[in-house]
CSV table of C-alpha atoms in Angstrom, one decimal:
chain,number,residue,atom,x,y,z
G,1,ASP,CA,21.5,17.3,-25.5
G,2,ALA,CA,22.2,13.5,-25.7
G,3,GLY,CA,19.1,12.5,-23.9
G,4,VAL,CA,19.0,9.9,-21.1
G,5,ILE,CA,21.9,7.5,-21.5
G,6,GLN,CA,21.7,3.9,-20.2
G,7,SER,CA,24.4,1.3,-20.2
G,8,PRO,CA,24.8,-1.5,-21.0
G,9,ARG,CA,22.1,-1.9,-23.8
G,10,HIS,CA,22.2,-5.6,-23.4
G,11,GLU,CA,23.3,-7.8,-20.5
G,12,VAL,CA,23.3,-11.5,-20.4
G,13,THR,CA,24.3,-13.1,-17.1
G,14,GLU,CA,23.9,-16.3,-15.1
G,15,MET,CA,21.6,-16.8,-12.2
G,16,GLY,CA,23.3,-15.7,-8.9
G,17,GLN,CA,25.5,-13.1,-10.5
G,18,GLU,CA,25.4,-9.4,-9.6
G,19,VAL,CA,24.0,-7.0,-12.2
G,20,THR,CA,24.5,-3.3,-12.3
G,21,LEU,CA,22.6,-1.0,-14.7
G,22,ARG,CA,23.6,2.5,-15.2
G,23,CYS,CA,21.8,5.7,-16.1
G,24,LYS,CA,22.8,9.3,-16.9
G,25,PRO,CA,19.8,11.6,-16.8
G,26,ILE,CA,19.4,14.7,-19.0
G,27,SER,CA,21.5,17.5,-17.6
G,28,GLY,CA,19.4,19.8,-15.4
G,29,HIS,CA,16.7,17.3,-14.7
G,30,ASN,CA,16.1,16.7,-11.0
G,31,SER,CA,13.9,13.6,-11.0
G,32,LEU,CA,15.0,10.2,-12.1
G,33,PHE,CA,12.9,7.0,-12.5
G,34,TRP,CA,13.7,3.4,-12.9
G,35,TYR,CA,11.1,1.2,-14.6
G,36,ARG,CA,10.9,-2.5,-15.5
G,37,GLN,CA,9.0,-3.7,-18.6
G,38,THR,CA,7.8,-7.3,-19.3
G,39,MET,CA,5.1,-8.7,-21.5
G,40,MET,CA,3.3,-10.1,-18.5
G,41,ARG,CA,3.4,-7.1,-16.1
G,42,GLY,CA,3.8,-4.2,-18.5
G,43,LEU,CA,5.7,-1.1,-17.4
G,44,GLU,CA,6.4,-1.0,-13.6
G,45,LEU,CA,7.8,1.9,-11.7
G,46,LEU,CA,10.5,0.5,-9.4
G,47,ILE,CA,11.9,3.6,-7.7
G,48,TYR,CA,12.2,7.3,-8.3
G,49,PHE,CA,14.6,10.0,-7.0
G,50,ASN,CA,14.0,13.7,-6.6
G,51,ASN,CA,17.1,15.9,-6.1
G,52,ASN,CA,19.1,12.6,-5.6
G,53,VAL,CA,16.9,11.5,-2.7
G,54,PRO,CA,14.9,8.3,-3.1
G,55,ILE,CA,11.2,9.3,-2.8
G,56,ASP,CA,9.3,6.1,-3.5
G,57,ASP,CA,10.8,2.7,-3.6
G,58,SER,CA,7.6,0.8,-3.1
G,59,GLY,CA,7.9,-0.8,-6.5
G,60,MET,CA,11.3,-2.5,-5.8
G,61,PRO,CA,10.3,-6.1,-5.9
G,62,GLU,CA,12.7,-7.5,-3.3
G,63,ASP,CA,15.7,-6.8,-1.2
G,64,ARG,CA,17.8,-8.2,-4.0
G,65,PHE,CA,17.1,-4.9,-5.8
G,66,SER,CA,18.8,-1.6,-4.8
G,67,ALA,CA,19.3,1.8,-6.4
G,68,LYS,CA,21.5,4.7,-5.7
G,69,MET,CA,21.9,8.2,-7.0
G,70,PRO,CA,25.2,9.5,-5.7
G,71,ASN,CA,25.0,12.7,-7.7
G,72,ALA,CA,22.7,14.6,-10.1
G,73,SER,CA,24.2,13.0,-13.2
G,74,PHE,CA,24.4,9.3,-12.4
G,75,SER,CA,22.3,6.5,-11.0
G,76,THR,CA,22.6,2.7,-10.7
G,77,LEU,CA,20.2,-0.1,-10.3
G,78,LYS,CA,21.7,-3.2,-8.8
G,79,ILE,CA,20.4,-6.7,-8.6
G,80,GLN,CA,22.2,-9.1,-6.3
G,81,PRO,CA,21.8,-12.0,-6.7
G,82,SER,CA,20.1,-12.1,-10.1
G,83,GLU,CA,17.4,-14.6,-10.9
G,84,PRO,CA,15.8,-15.7,-14.3
G,85,ARG,CA,12.6,-13.9,-13.4
G,86,ASP,CA,14.5,-10.7,-13.3
G,87,SER,CA,14.8,-10.9,-17.1
G,88,ALA,CA,13.2,-7.8,-18.5
G,89,VAL,CA,13.9,-4.5,-20.2
G,90,TYR,CA,14.9,-1.8,-17.6
G,91,PHE,CA,14.3,1.8,-18.4
G,92,CYS,CA,15.6,4.9,-16.8
G,93,ALA,CA,13.7,8.2,-17.3
G,94,SER,CA,14.3,11.8,-16.1
G,95,SER,CA,12.2,14.9,-15.8
G,96,SER,CA,12.5,18.4,-14.5
G,97,ASP,CA,10.3,20.0,-11.8
G,98,SER,CA,11.2,23.5,-13.1
G,99,LEU,CA,9.5,22.8,-16.4
G,100,ALA,CA,6.4,21.5,-14.5
G,101,LYS,CA,4.1,19.1,-16.4
G,102,ASN,CA,6.2,16.1,-15.3
G,103,ILE,CA,7.0,15.1,-18.9
G,104,GLN,CA,9.4,12.1,-18.7
G,105,TYR,CA,12.3,11.4,-21.1
G,106,PHE,CA,13.2,7.8,-21.4
G,107,GLY,CA,16.5,6.1,-22.2
G,108,ALA,CA,16.8,3.3,-24.7
G,109,GLY,CA,16.7,0.7,-22.0
G,110,THR,CA,18.8,-2.2,-20.9
G,111,ARG,CA,17.6,-5.6,-22.0
G,112,LEU,CA,18.6,-8.1,-19.2
G,113,SER,CA,18.6,-11.8,-19.7
G,114,VAL,CA,19.4,-14.0,-16.6
G,115,LEU,CA,20.1,-17.6,-17.6
K,1,SER,CA,-4.0,-0.7,-8.6
K,2,GLN,CA,-4.2,2.9,-9.8
K,3,GLN,CA,-2.9,2.1,-13.3
K,4,GLY,CA,-4.7,3.4,-16.2
K,5,GLU,CA,-6.3,1.0,-18.6
K,6,GLU,CA,-6.1,1.3,-22.3
K,7,ASP,CA,-8.6,0.0,-24.7
K,8,PRO,CA,-8.2,-1.9,-27.0
K,9,GLN,CA,-5.1,-3.9,-26.1
K,10,ALA,CA,-4.3,-4.3,-29.8
K,11,LEU,CA,-5.6,-2.5,-32.9
K,12,SER,CA,-4.8,-3.3,-36.5
K,13,ILE,CA,-5.9,-1.0,-39.3
K,14,GLN,CA,-5.1,-0.1,-42.9
K,15,GLU,CA,-2.8,2.8,-43.8
K,16,GLY,CA,-4.7,6.0,-44.2
K,17,GLU,CA,-7.5,5.0,-41.7
K,18,ASN,CA,-7.9,6.7,-38.4
K,19,ALA,CA,-6.9,5.0,-35.2
K,20,THR,CA,-8.6,5.6,-31.8
K,21,MET,CA,-7.3,4.4,-28.5
K,22,ASN,CA,-9.0,5.0,-25.1
K,23,CYS,CA,-7.6,5.3,-21.6
K,24,SER,CA,-9.5,5.1,-18.3
K,25,TYR,CA,-8.1,6.0,-14.9
K,26,LYS,CA,-9.2,6.0,-11.3
K,27,THR,CA,-8.1,9.1,-9.4
K,28,SER,CA,-8.1,12.8,-9.9
K,29,ILE,CA,-5.2,14.1,-12.0
K,30,ASN,CA,-3.2,17.2,-12.8
K,31,ASN,CA,-2.7,16.2,-16.4
K,32,LEU,CA,-2.8,13.2,-18.7
K,33,GLN,CA,0.0,12.3,-21.2
K,34,TRP,CA,0.3,10.0,-24.2
K,35,TYR,CA,3.6,8.3,-25.0
K,36,ARG,CA,4.6,6.1,-28.0
K,37,GLN,CA,7.0,3.2,-27.8
K,38,ASN,CA,8.5,1.8,-31.0
K,39,SER,CA,9.7,-1.8,-30.8
K,40,GLY,CA,13.0,-2.1,-28.9
K,41,ARG,CA,13.0,1.6,-27.9
K,42,GLY,CA,12.2,3.7,-24.9
K,43,LEU,CA,8.9,5.6,-24.5
K,44,VAL,CA,8.6,9.0,-26.3
K,45,HIS,CA,6.3,11.8,-25.1
K,46,LEU,CA,3.6,12.7,-27.6
K,47,ILE,CA,1.1,15.1,-26.1
K,48,LEU,CA,-0.1,16.4,-22.8
K,49,ILE,CA,-3.6,17.5,-21.8
K,50,ARG,CA,-4.3,19.4,-18.6
K,51,SER,CA,-7.2,18.5,-16.3
K,52,ASN,CA,-9.0,21.7,-17.2
K,53,GLU,CA,-8.7,21.1,-20.9
K,54,ARG,CA,-11.1,19.0,-23.0
K,55,GLU,CA,-9.3,18.7,-26.3
K,56,LYS,CA,-5.8,19.1,-27.6
K,57,HIS,CA,-4.4,18.8,-31.1
K,58,SER,CA,-0.8,18.2,-32.3
K,59,GLY,CA,-0.4,17.5,-36.0
K,60,ARG,CA,-2.3,14.3,-36.8
K,61,LEU,CA,-2.9,13.7,-33.1
K,62,ARG,CA,-6.1,14.7,-31.3
K,63,VAL,CA,-6.6,14.0,-27.6
K,64,THR,CA,-9.7,14.4,-25.6
K,65,LEU,CA,-10.2,14.3,-21.8
K,66,ASP,CA,-13.4,13.8,-19.9
K,67,THR,CA,-12.6,14.2,-16.2
K,68,SER,CA,-16.2,13.3,-15.2
K,69,LYS,CA,-15.8,9.9,-16.7
K,70,LYS,CA,-12.1,9.7,-15.9
K,71,SER,CA,-11.3,8.8,-19.5
K,72,SER,CA,-9.2,10.0,-22.4
K,73,SER,CA,-8.9,9.2,-26.1
K,74,LEU,CA,-6.1,9.5,-28.6
K,75,LEU,CA,-7.0,9.8,-32.2
K,76,ILE,CA,-4.4,9.4,-35.0
K,77,THR,CA,-5.7,10.6,-38.3
K,78,ALA,CA,-4.5,9.4,-41.7
K,79,SER,CA,-2.4,6.7,-40.2
K,80,ARG,CA,1.0,5.8,-41.7
K,81,ALA,CA,3.1,2.6,-41.5
K,82,ALA,CA,5.5,4.6,-39.2
K,83,ASP,CA,2.7,5.0,-36.6
K,84,THR,CA,3.0,1.3,-35.9
K,85,ALA,CA,4.0,1.2,-32.2
K,86,SER,CA,2.6,0.8,-28.7
K,87,TYR,CA,0.8,3.8,-27.2
K,88,PHE,CA,0.6,4.4,-23.5
K,89,CYS,CA,-1.4,6.9,-21.5
K,90,ALA,CA,0.1,8.2,-18.2
K,91,THR,CA,-1.6,10.2,-15.5
K,92,ASP,CA,0.1,12.8,-13.4
K,93,GLN,CA,-1.4,12.4,-9.9
K,94,GLY,CA,1.1,14.7,-8.3
K,95,ALA,CA,4.4,13.8,-6.4
K,96,GLN,CA,6.5,13.9,-9.6
K,97,LYS,CA,5.7,10.3,-10.8
K,98,LEU,CA,3.4,9.2,-13.6
K,99,VAL,CA,1.1,6.2,-13.6
K,100,PHE,CA,1.3,4.4,-16.9
K,101,GLY,CA,-1.4,2.2,-18.5
K,102,GLN,CA,-0.8,-1.2,-20.1
K,103,GLY,CA,-0.7,0.2,-23.6
K,104,THR,CA,-2.3,-0.4,-26.9
K,105,ARG,CA,-0.4,-2.1,-29.7
K,106,LEU,CA,-1.2,-0.4,-32.9
K,107,THR,CA,-0.3,-2.0,-36.3
K,108,ILE,CA,-0.7,-0.1,-39.5
K,109,ASN,CA,-1.0,-2.4,-42.5
K,110,PRO,CA,0.2,-1.1,-45.9
């Protein structure tokens, strides 16, 4: 299995632009998580889906952030409009309920820089 | 906040020495997990200990769990340069998600 795949790996954009981050979870996993990591705030859970349904989006910082999971093999995190304080590494992770234990498998992350 | 807290925030030791990291949490848990993050990479699962277990071993890793004190420790024995990374504890409090701590940055000096 290729693991969790995120794209792009790096994104540099200007303030005000729309940013879309993409994630392909491990095949067969039914939970998907979006995290943001910064030096100041550490690893923050933004939102997670179970069976393609958003379960908890309490970590989404503002209305500028939105996430979708149209099917079991794809999810997007969108920031519109982007701001410099959104600069961070964004991780996607997936897990499987059927395997229990809730072990999460992380992608390599997308490093976002908003100028 | 229900996030776990790791202690120390940073640890620097000589190669071959043992490294111990601690984690405290605030609520009841199903299990506790430890993850490693190498610089520029995603987190990787290392080991899981269930709430009814007290100690778990995996290779050079030893994890303990004290649910009465709501704390866990991760011991890495005979450290190697390749163990240099950040280590995070994560608690499974149910509802699929994990609550991650702030991490311990471990540096192994040759």
